[in-house]
Amino acid sequence: MNFFFLFLIGVVLPLAASAQQLTPLARQPHWASLQRYANTITASKLEQDLQEVYVPDGSWKNWITITPEEAVIEPYPDAPAEQALHLPLASSEADCKTVPRYWKRKSECDSLPGKPLAGIKIVLDPGHLGGEWAKMEERWFRIGKSKSVEEGTMTFITARHLAKRLRALGAEVDMTKHELGPTTPLRAAQLRTAAIQELKKEKVVCTPHRLKKMEEALFYRVAEIHHRANWINEVAKPDLVICMHYDAEEWGNPKHPKLFHEERLHFLISGDFSEGELVNEDVRYTMLMKLLGRTHHEVVEVSDDVAKAFVAATGLPPFTYHNPAKARPASPNNPYLWNRNLLATRLIKAPVVYCEAYVMNDREVFERVQLGDYKGRRQVGSKCLPSLYREYADAVAKGIADYFGKQIIICKKP
Ligand SMILES: [Zn+2]
């Protein structure tokens, strides 16, 4: 370590942190809007949720002070006292006001016999863009003349199967997109100003190549996710969102990808925000919106059922994170569930089941992608397997039906 590096850590990083108030393309938070959650939570529940789910590194204490009567929230570092938000807290669970929300809990849904999802609105969000965009978003690889492996195309095929299955179970289903490609009208070249700002924040020289890469990343990774989340929150207003992804190991050169014998599954739940992530004002605000929106319990329960159905169908083992700053276990009873801060799960206000399934560059999965989508079963090595996409969709549909179906039994008991 040299002195210049120490200088960077000691001087430049704090300056960068105070300048970097918002994540790219984020809206300026409207802190007063949190007052809609006044008296909806007790001091002890707020502290428990902050410490156990949302900010387990304890850094929330840098900007939130909890007393039995109120939470005092500093909107930005060293804000004058009159700028602080005073959120009144309920004196007991019995005194809590109803949490304002557009989504229905399962106990509020009237299911019909044979239609466990009747009255439930579900939005499916197939991850990534796919098709001709797959190379740009670096979700593409191909071996020689094989069929290319494109995550965005795979999630889209899976989501269309899942939509059919959920509709058959009685749900009203919509999708964040109806064809491959982006939903945002923005394009990479329109994000030049934001891209230059990001490169400045990262303290790297703005070469034409770096600028192009940053514009593209802001387009497919940030603008696209913001656009989908806005549509879900403001137009679709569903009771549940299912984000679908295929996991992967680092494949290296996309034209000479590395293949592995590796399979796994996990589900990501909004939480485990780190001190570094909370440097951004919009992240602090959306974290609190998420906590006060009170989806966490619901999401753990429904993800638990989907994980169990998935494991019963596929036997996929759980993925394990080893860095608590990145993700922490969400349930002592289910090793497949992880709290992690992702843009999509923190922006979407309704409960989100976020699936990360299989490994695209696992040898068997690669072989299954080559077989395409098909009815029935086909030989894959020594196994006889359904289409990868239908297996995924069937497992998720079963888990969702199990979750909402349980309520029928509880409700219909005299
Ligand atoms: Zn993905």
Short mmCIF file of C-alpha atoms and ligand atoms in Angstrom, two decimals:
data_model
loop_
_atom_site.label_atom_id
_atom_site.label_comp_id
_atom_site.label_asym_id
_atom_site.label_seq_id
_atom_site.Cartn_x
_atom_site.Cartn_y
_atom_site.Cartn_z
CA MET A 1 0.00 0.00 0.00
CA ASN A 2 1.49 3.37 -0.93
CA PHE A 3 0.84 6.87 0.34
CA PHE A 4 -1.12 7.84 -2.73
CA PHE A 5 -3.54 4.97 -2.05
CA LEU A 6 -3.90 6.06 1.60
CA PHE A 7 -4.61 9.56 0.35
CA LEU A 8 -7.35 8.16 -1.90
CA ILE A 9 -8.98 6.27 0.95
CA GLY A 10 -8.67 9.12 3.43
CA VAL A 11 -9.59 12.11 1.32
CA VAL A 12 -11.08 11.29 -2.04
CA LEU A 13 -13.55 8.58 -0.99
CA PRO A 14 -15.42 10.69 1.60
CA LEU A 15 -15.65 13.51 -0.94
CA ALA A 16 -16.95 11.07 -3.55
CA ALA A 17 -19.45 9.68 -1.04
CA SER A 18 -20.91 13.09 -0.16
CA ALA A 19 -21.12 14.06 -3.84
CA GLN A 20 -22.76 10.76 -4.75
CA GLN A 21 -26.13 11.45 -3.21
CA LEU A 22 -28.32 9.55 -5.66
CA THR A 23 -27.84 6.35 -7.62
CA PRO A 24 -27.89 6.89 -11.42
CA LEU A 25 -31.28 7.90 -12.89
CA ALA A 26 -32.95 7.87 -9.43
CA ARG A 27 -35.61 10.42 -8.53
CA GLN A 28 -34.99 12.86 -5.67
CA PRO A 29 -36.81 11.34 -2.68
CA HIS A 30 -39.89 13.07 -1.29
CA TRP A 31 -39.24 12.35 2.40
CA ALA A 32 -42.51 13.85 3.66
CA SER A 33 -44.39 11.11 1.78
CA LEU A 34 -43.25 8.68 4.49
CA GLN A 35 -45.78 10.37 6.79
CA ARG A 36 -48.45 8.14 5.26
CA TYR A 37 -46.92 5.41 7.44
CA ALA A 38 -47.38 7.45 10.65
CA ASN A 39 -48.51 5.23 13.55
CA THR A 40 -48.45 2.04 11.42
CA ILE A 41 -45.51 0.48 13.27
CA THR A 42 -44.22 0.33 16.86
CA ALA A 43 -40.72 1.42 17.89
CA SER A 44 -39.71 -2.15 18.75
CA LYS A 45 -40.92 -3.59 15.41
CA LEU A 46 -39.19 -0.81 13.47
CA GLU A 47 -35.92 -1.45 15.27
CA GLN A 48 -36.26 -5.22 14.84
CA ASP A 49 -36.92 -4.93 11.09
CA LEU A 50 -34.02 -2.50 10.61
CA GLN A 51 -31.58 -4.62 12.57
CA GLU A 52 -32.66 -8.12 11.52
CA VAL A 53 -33.75 -7.61 7.90
CA TYR A 54 -32.90 -4.31 6.27
CA VAL A 55 -29.66 -2.93 7.76
CA PRO A 56 -28.07 -5.68 9.87
CA ASP A 57 -24.69 -3.89 9.87
CA GLY A 58 -26.38 -1.39 12.22
CA SER A 59 -25.50 1.66 10.11
CA TRP A 60 -29.15 2.82 10.18
CA LYS A 61 -28.25 4.34 13.55
CA ASN A 62 -26.18 6.96 11.70
CA TRP A 63 -29.37 8.62 10.41
CA ILE A 64 -32.39 7.20 12.28
CA THR A 65 -33.08 7.79 15.99
CA ILE A 66 -35.89 5.73 17.49
CA THR A 67 -37.74 6.75 20.66
CA PRO A 68 -40.94 5.07 21.90
CA GLU A 69 -42.97 7.90 20.32
CA GLU A 70 -41.23 8.62 17.03
CA ALA A 71 -38.48 7.86 14.54
CA VAL A 72 -36.39 10.91 13.72
CA ILE A 73 -34.93 10.51 10.23
CA GLU A 74 -32.11 12.68 8.94
CA PRO A 75 -32.71 13.00 5.18
CA TYR A 76 -29.06 13.77 4.36
CA PRO A 77 -25.82 13.98 6.38
CA ASP A 78 -25.64 16.96 8.76
CA ALA A 79 -29.12 18.17 7.74
CA PRO A 80 -30.38 21.04 9.95
CA ALA A 81 -32.76 19.87 12.70
CA GLU A 82 -35.81 21.46 11.03
CA GLN A 83 -35.21 19.27 7.94
CA ALA A 84 -35.49 16.04 9.96
CA LEU A 85 -38.55 13.88 9.38
CA HIS A 86 -40.46 13.00 12.56
CA LEU A 87 -42.42 9.80 11.95
CA PRO A 88 -44.93 9.10 14.76
CA LEU A 89 -44.83 5.48 16.02
CA ALA A 90 -47.71 3.41 17.41
CA SER A 91 -47.59 2.77 21.16
CA SER A 92 -48.56 -0.93 20.78
CA GLU A 93 -49.38 -3.50 18.08
CA ALA A 94 -53.07 -3.03 18.91
CA ASP A 95 -52.79 0.71 18.26
CA CYS A 96 -51.13 0.34 14.84
CA LYS A 97 -53.03 1.98 12.00
CA THR A 98 -53.56 -0.03 8.81
CA VAL A 99 -50.56 0.08 6.47
CA PRO A 100 -51.56 1.92 3.26
CA ARG A 101 -51.02 -0.44 0.30
CA TYR A 102 -52.67 -1.38 -2.97
CA TRP A 103 -51.82 -5.10 -2.85
CA LYS A 104 -54.03 -7.65 -1.12
CA ARG A 105 -52.78 -10.16 1.43
CA LYS A 106 -53.85 -13.72 0.76
CA SER A 107 -56.29 -13.57 3.67
CA GLU A 108 -58.08 -10.77 1.77
CA CYS A 109 -58.51 -12.81 -1.43
CA ASP A 110 -61.64 -14.85 -2.09
CA SER A 111 -60.54 -18.01 -3.83
CA LEU A 112 -62.95 -20.32 -5.63
CA PRO A 113 -63.03 -24.14 -5.54
CA GLY A 114 -60.37 -25.40 -7.96
CA LYS A 115 -59.19 -21.81 -8.55
CA PRO A 116 -56.83 -21.05 -5.66
CA LEU A 117 -55.63 -17.86 -7.37
CA ALA A 118 -59.04 -16.33 -8.17
CA GLY A 119 -59.09 -12.61 -7.36
CA ILE A 120 -55.28 -12.36 -7.31
CA LYS A 121 -53.42 -10.13 -9.75
CA ILE A 122 -49.91 -11.30 -10.57
CA VAL A 123 -47.31 -9.54 -12.72
CA LEU A 124 -44.55 -11.65 -14.25
CA ASP A 125 -41.24 -9.93 -14.85
CA PRO A 126 -38.98 -12.00 -17.13
CA GLY A 127 -35.46 -10.77 -16.31
CA HIS A 128 -33.31 -8.99 -18.92
CA LEU A 129 -34.02 -8.06 -22.55
CA GLY A 130 -33.09 -11.15 -24.60
CA GLY A 131 -33.08 -11.65 -28.36
CA GLU A 132 -30.96 -9.20 -30.34
CA TRP A 133 -30.17 -7.31 -27.11
CA ALA A 134 -28.68 -10.29 -25.30
CA LYS A 135 -25.10 -9.64 -26.45
CA MET A 136 -25.17 -6.00 -25.35
CA GLU A 137 -26.47 -6.93 -21.90
CA GLU A 138 -23.81 -9.64 -21.63
CA ARG A 139 -26.40 -12.35 -21.10
CA TRP A 140 -25.37 -14.35 -24.18
CA PHE A 141 -22.94 -17.13 -25.05
CA ARG A 142 -22.61 -19.70 -27.79
CA ILE A 143 -20.38 -22.66 -28.49
CA GLY A 144 -19.48 -22.92 -32.20
CA LYS A 145 -22.69 -23.27 -34.21
CA SER A 146 -24.82 -24.27 -31.21
CA LYS A 147 -28.06 -22.48 -30.29
CA SER A 148 -27.06 -19.35 -28.35
CA VAL A 149 -27.86 -19.23 -24.64
CA GLU A 150 -29.66 -15.94 -23.86
CA GLU A 151 -30.99 -15.39 -20.36
CA GLY A 152 -33.57 -12.77 -21.43
CA THR A 153 -34.99 -15.10 -24.08
CA MET A 154 -35.09 -18.01 -21.63
CA THR A 155 -36.91 -16.04 -18.93
CA PHE A 156 -39.42 -14.81 -21.52
CA ILE A 157 -40.27 -18.34 -22.72
CA THR A 158 -40.58 -19.44 -19.07
CA ALA A 159 -42.81 -16.49 -18.16
CA ARG A 160 -45.22 -17.23 -21.02
CA HIS A 161 -45.65 -20.80 -19.77
CA LEU A 162 -46.06 -19.57 -16.20
CA ALA A 163 -48.71 -17.02 -17.26
CA LYS A 164 -50.83 -19.82 -18.79
CA ARG A 165 -50.53 -21.97 -15.68
CA LEU A 166 -51.40 -19.14 -13.27
CA ARG A 167 -54.41 -18.10 -15.38
CA ALA A 168 -55.65 -21.70 -15.30
CA LEU A 169 -55.47 -21.48 -11.49
CA GLY A 170 -57.70 -18.38 -11.57
CA ALA A 171 -55.17 -15.51 -11.40
CA GLU A 172 -55.30 -12.32 -13.43
CA VAL A 173 -51.85 -12.24 -15.02
CA ASP A 174 -49.94 -9.50 -16.78
CA MET A 175 -46.31 -9.30 -17.90
CA THR A 176 -43.85 -6.42 -17.80
CA LYS A 177 -43.21 -7.10 -21.48
CA HIS A 178 -44.93 -8.87 -24.34
CA GLU A 179 -41.99 -9.29 -26.70
CA LEU A 180 -38.23 -9.63 -26.40
CA GLY A 181 -36.34 -6.38 -25.91
CA PRO A 182 -36.56 -3.30 -23.69
CA THR A 183 -39.71 -1.69 -22.30
CA THR A 184 -38.12 1.71 -21.63
CA PRO A 185 -38.31 4.20 -24.52
CA LEU A 186 -34.83 5.43 -23.49
CA ARG A 187 -31.81 4.18 -25.40
CA ALA A 188 -28.14 4.00 -24.46
CA ALA A 189 -27.10 7.06 -26.50
CA GLN A 190 -29.62 9.23 -24.62
CA LEU A 191 -27.89 8.47 -21.32
CA ARG A 192 -24.57 10.15 -22.16
CA THR A 193 -24.77 12.86 -19.44
CA ALA A 194 -25.56 10.30 -16.72
CA ALA A 195 -22.83 8.00 -18.07
CA ILE A 196 -20.21 10.78 -17.94
CA GLN A 197 -21.26 11.55 -14.34
CA GLU A 198 -20.91 7.89 -13.35
CA LEU A 199 -17.43 7.65 -14.88
CA LYS A 200 -16.47 10.81 -12.99
CA LYS A 201 -17.73 9.27 -9.74
CA GLU A 202 -15.68 6.14 -10.46
CA LYS A 203 -12.63 8.35 -11.08
CA VAL A 204 -11.78 6.63 -14.35
CA VAL A 205 -10.70 8.24 -17.60
CA CYS A 206 -13.65 8.67 -19.96
CA THR A 207 -12.52 6.79 -23.09
CA PRO A 208 -15.04 6.30 -25.97
CA HIS A 209 -15.16 2.56 -25.16
CA ARG A 210 -15.83 3.12 -21.43
CA LEU A 211 -18.45 5.75 -22.19
CA LYS A 212 -20.29 3.41 -24.58
CA LYS A 213 -20.19 0.56 -22.03
CA MET A 214 -21.50 2.85 -19.26
CA GLU A 215 -24.30 4.22 -21.46
CA GLU A 216 -25.32 0.66 -22.30
CA ALA A 217 -25.20 -0.51 -18.68
CA LEU A 218 -27.33 2.45 -17.56
CA PHE A 219 -29.80 1.60 -20.32
CA TYR A 220 -30.30 -2.14 -19.77
CA ARG A 221 -29.49 -2.36 -16.08
CA VAL A 222 -30.90 0.86 -14.62
CA ALA A 223 -33.33 2.69 -16.96
CA GLU A 224 -35.02 -0.59 -17.92
CA ILE A 225 -35.51 -1.72 -14.31
CA HIS A 226 -36.80 1.72 -13.25
CA HIS A 227 -39.26 1.67 -16.15
CA ARG A 228 -40.60 -1.78 -15.31
CA ALA A 229 -40.88 -0.95 -11.58
CA ASN A 230 -42.71 2.32 -12.32
CA TRP A 231 -45.19 0.52 -14.55
CA ILE A 232 -45.77 -2.14 -11.87
CA ASN A 233 -46.22 0.44 -9.07
CA GLU A 234 -48.24 3.03 -10.94
CA VAL A 235 -50.20 1.12 -13.61
CA ALA A 236 -50.43 -2.62 -12.93
CA LYS A 237 -50.64 -2.45 -9.09
CA PRO A 238 -50.59 -6.24 -8.63
CA ASP A 239 -50.88 -8.31 -5.46
CA LEU A 240 -47.70 -10.22 -6.31
CA VAL A 241 -44.75 -9.88 -8.71
CA ILE A 242 -42.63 -12.80 -9.87
CA CYS A 243 -39.17 -11.84 -11.22
CA MET A 244 -37.60 -14.71 -13.14
CA HIS A 245 -33.91 -15.26 -13.73
CA TYR A 246 -31.50 -18.01 -14.72
CA ASP A 247 -28.29 -18.04 -12.69
CA ALA A 248 -24.82 -18.59 -14.20
CA GLU A 249 -21.18 -19.11 -13.35
CA GLU A 250 -18.64 -16.69 -14.85
CA TRP A 251 -18.33 -17.99 -18.44
CA GLY A 252 -15.47 -15.82 -19.69
CA ASN A 253 -15.30 -15.38 -23.46
CA PRO A 254 -18.94 -15.66 -24.71
CA LYS A 255 -17.74 -17.39 -27.91
CA HIS A 256 -15.63 -19.88 -25.94
CA PRO A 257 -17.59 -20.11 -22.70
CA LYS A 258 -16.57 -22.24 -19.75
CA LEU A 259 -19.06 -24.98 -18.88
CA PHE A 260 -19.40 -26.50 -15.40
CA HIS A 261 -21.17 -29.26 -13.51
CA GLU A 262 -22.96 -26.87 -11.22
CA GLU A 263 -26.61 -26.56 -10.26
CA ARG A 264 -28.33 -24.33 -7.74
CA LEU A 265 -31.35 -22.30 -6.77
CA HIS A 266 -32.09 -19.32 -4.57
CA PHE A 267 -34.66 -16.60 -3.94
CA LEU A 268 -33.80 -12.98 -3.22
CA ILE A 269 -35.76 -10.84 -0.78
CA SER A 270 -35.19 -7.10 -0.34
CA GLY A 271 -32.92 -6.54 2.69
CA ASP A 272 -29.31 -6.51 3.90
CA PHE A 273 -28.63 -2.93 2.79
CA SER A 274 -25.02 -2.05 3.58
CA GLU A 275 -23.62 1.20 4.92
CA GLY A 276 -21.96 1.80 1.53
CA GLU A 277 -25.25 1.34 -0.37
CA LEU A 278 -27.07 3.63 2.05
CA VAL A 279 -24.69 6.47 1.21
CA ASN A 280 -27.19 7.22 -1.56
CA GLU A 281 -30.20 9.22 -0.43
CA ASP A 282 -32.61 7.40 -2.77
CA VAL A 283 -31.47 4.03 -1.41
CA ARG A 284 -32.08 5.17 2.19
CA TYR A 285 -35.52 6.41 1.21
CA THR A 286 -36.61 3.34 -0.79
CA MET A 287 -35.27 1.05 1.97
CA LEU A 288 -37.56 2.79 4.47
CA MET A 289 -40.49 2.76 2.02
CA LYS A 290 -39.92 -0.96 1.59
CA LEU A 291 -39.74 -1.61 5.33
CA LEU A 292 -42.81 0.51 6.11
CA GLY A 293 -44.72 -1.12 3.20
CA ARG A 294 -44.41 -4.36 5.25
CA THR A 295 -44.04 -6.91 2.47
CA HIS A 296 -41.17 -8.83 4.05
CA HIS A 297 -43.15 -11.44 5.99
CA GLU A 298 -45.42 -12.13 3.01
CA VAL A 299 -42.43 -12.49 0.66
CA VAL A 300 -40.62 -14.94 2.95
CA GLU A 301 -43.76 -17.10 3.19
CA VAL A 302 -44.53 -17.20 -0.52
CA SER A 303 -40.86 -17.66 -1.50
CA ASP A 304 -40.68 -20.54 1.00
CA ASP A 305 -43.54 -22.33 -0.77
CA VAL A 306 -42.09 -21.67 -4.23
CA ALA A 307 -38.65 -22.89 -3.10
CA LYS A 308 -40.15 -26.09 -1.69
CA ALA A 309 -42.11 -26.79 -4.89
CA PHE A 310 -39.01 -26.07 -6.99
CA VAL A 311 -36.82 -28.40 -4.94
CA ALA A 312 -39.46 -31.16 -5.03
CA ALA A 313 -39.54 -30.91 -8.84
CA THR A 314 -35.84 -30.49 -9.57
CA GLY A 315 -33.72 -31.37 -6.52
CA LEU A 316 -31.62 -28.23 -7.11
CA PRO A 317 -29.37 -27.48 -4.10
CA PRO A 318 -29.32 -24.03 -2.43
CA PHE A 319 -26.84 -21.36 -3.42
CA THR A 320 -24.85 -20.03 -0.47
CA TYR A 321 -23.48 -16.50 -0.15
CA HIS A 322 -20.33 -16.20 1.93
CA ASN A 323 -20.18 -12.40 2.21
CA PRO A 324 -22.72 -11.02 4.72
CA ALA A 325 -22.27 -7.53 3.21
CA LYS A 326 -23.79 -8.92 0.00
CA ALA A 327 -26.57 -11.20 1.28
CA ARG A 328 -27.71 -12.85 4.50
CA PRO A 329 -30.06 -15.78 5.17
CA ALA A 330 -33.71 -14.67 5.23
CA SER A 331 -35.06 -17.66 7.13
CA PRO A 332 -33.59 -20.09 9.67
CA ASN A 333 -35.79 -22.81 8.16
CA ASN A 334 -35.10 -22.43 4.46
CA PRO A 335 -31.52 -22.18 3.11
CA TYR A 336 -32.80 -21.10 -0.32
CA LEU A 337 -34.02 -17.68 0.87
CA TRP A 338 -31.63 -14.70 1.05
CA ASN A 339 -32.00 -11.04 1.97
CA ARG A 340 -30.15 -8.94 -0.58
CA ASN A 341 -30.43 -5.38 -1.87
CA LEU A 342 -31.34 -5.41 -5.57
CA LEU A 343 -32.69 -2.49 -7.59
CA ALA A 344 -35.81 -4.36 -8.77
CA THR A 345 -36.86 -5.75 -5.40
CA ARG A 346 -36.36 -2.44 -3.59
CA LEU A 347 -38.23 -0.34 -6.19
CA ILE A 348 -41.29 -2.60 -6.57
CA LYS A 349 -43.79 -1.90 -3.80
CA ALA A 350 -45.82 -5.13 -3.98
CA PRO A 351 -44.44 -8.43 -2.61
CA VAL A 352 -41.83 -9.84 -5.01
CA VAL A 353 -40.79 -13.47 -5.49
CA TYR A 354 -37.37 -13.20 -7.15
CA CYS A 355 -36.18 -16.53 -8.55
CA GLU A 356 -32.56 -17.31 -9.48
CA ALA A 357 -32.69 -20.86 -10.82
CA TYR A 358 -30.32 -23.35 -12.51
CA VAL A 359 -26.90 -22.41 -13.94
CA MET A 360 -27.02 -21.54 -17.63
CA ASN A 361 -23.47 -22.77 -18.28
CA ASP A 362 -23.96 -26.05 -16.46
CA ARG A 363 -23.41 -28.84 -19.01
CA GLU A 364 -26.83 -30.41 -18.56
CA VAL A 365 -28.65 -27.03 -18.68
CA PHE A 366 -26.70 -26.15 -21.84
CA GLU A 367 -27.88 -29.42 -23.37
CA ARG A 368 -31.47 -28.68 -22.35
CA VAL A 369 -31.29 -25.21 -23.96
CA GLN A 370 -30.11 -26.92 -27.17
CA LEU A 371 -33.26 -29.11 -27.11
CA GLY A 372 -35.42 -25.96 -27.00
CA ASP A 373 -38.97 -25.92 -25.65
CA TYR A 374 -41.02 -29.12 -26.10
CA LYS A 375 -43.98 -31.05 -24.75
CA GLY A 376 -43.48 -34.26 -22.76
CA ARG A 377 -40.03 -35.56 -21.92
CA ARG A 378 -36.80 -36.06 -23.82
CA GLN A 379 -33.54 -37.82 -23.18
CA VAL A 380 -30.88 -35.56 -21.64
CA GLY A 381 -27.80 -37.72 -20.99
CA SER A 382 -29.05 -40.56 -18.81
CA LYS A 383 -32.17 -38.65 -17.69
CA CYS A 384 -35.59 -38.21 -19.26
CA LEU A 385 -36.56 -34.60 -18.63
CA PRO A 386 -39.28 -32.07 -19.47
CA SER A 387 -38.38 -28.83 -21.25
CA LEU A 388 -36.29 -26.63 -18.96
CA TYR A 389 -38.78 -23.76 -19.38
CA ARG A 390 -41.85 -25.85 -18.56
CA GLU A 391 -40.14 -27.45 -15.55
CA TYR A 392 -39.36 -23.94 -14.18
CA ALA A 393 -42.89 -22.63 -14.88
CA ASP A 394 -44.59 -25.73 -13.41
CA ALA A 395 -42.53 -25.50 -10.21
CA VAL A 396 -43.27 -21.81 -9.65
CA ALA A 397 -46.98 -22.24 -10.41
CA LYS A 398 -47.17 -25.15 -7.94
CA GLY A 399 -45.49 -23.06 -5.21
CA ILE A 400 -47.77 -20.07 -5.78
CA ALA A 401 -50.86 -22.31 -5.75
CA ASP A 402 -49.62 -24.01 -2.56
CA TYR A 403 -49.17 -20.63 -0.88
CA PHE A 404 -52.58 -19.20 -1.78
CA GLY A 405 -54.29 -22.61 -1.58
CA LYS A 406 -53.39 -23.07 2.09
CA GLN A 407 -55.53 -20.09 2.95
CA ILE A 408 -58.63 -21.75 1.52
CA ILE A 409 -58.32 -24.58 4.01
CA ILE A 410 -57.80 -22.14 6.88
CA CYS A 411 -60.63 -19.81 5.72
CA LYS A 412 -63.20 -22.52 4.98
CA LYS A 413 -62.85 -24.17 8.40
CA PRO A 414 -65.93 -23.39 10.53
ZN ZN B 1 -30.66 -12.53 -14.42
#
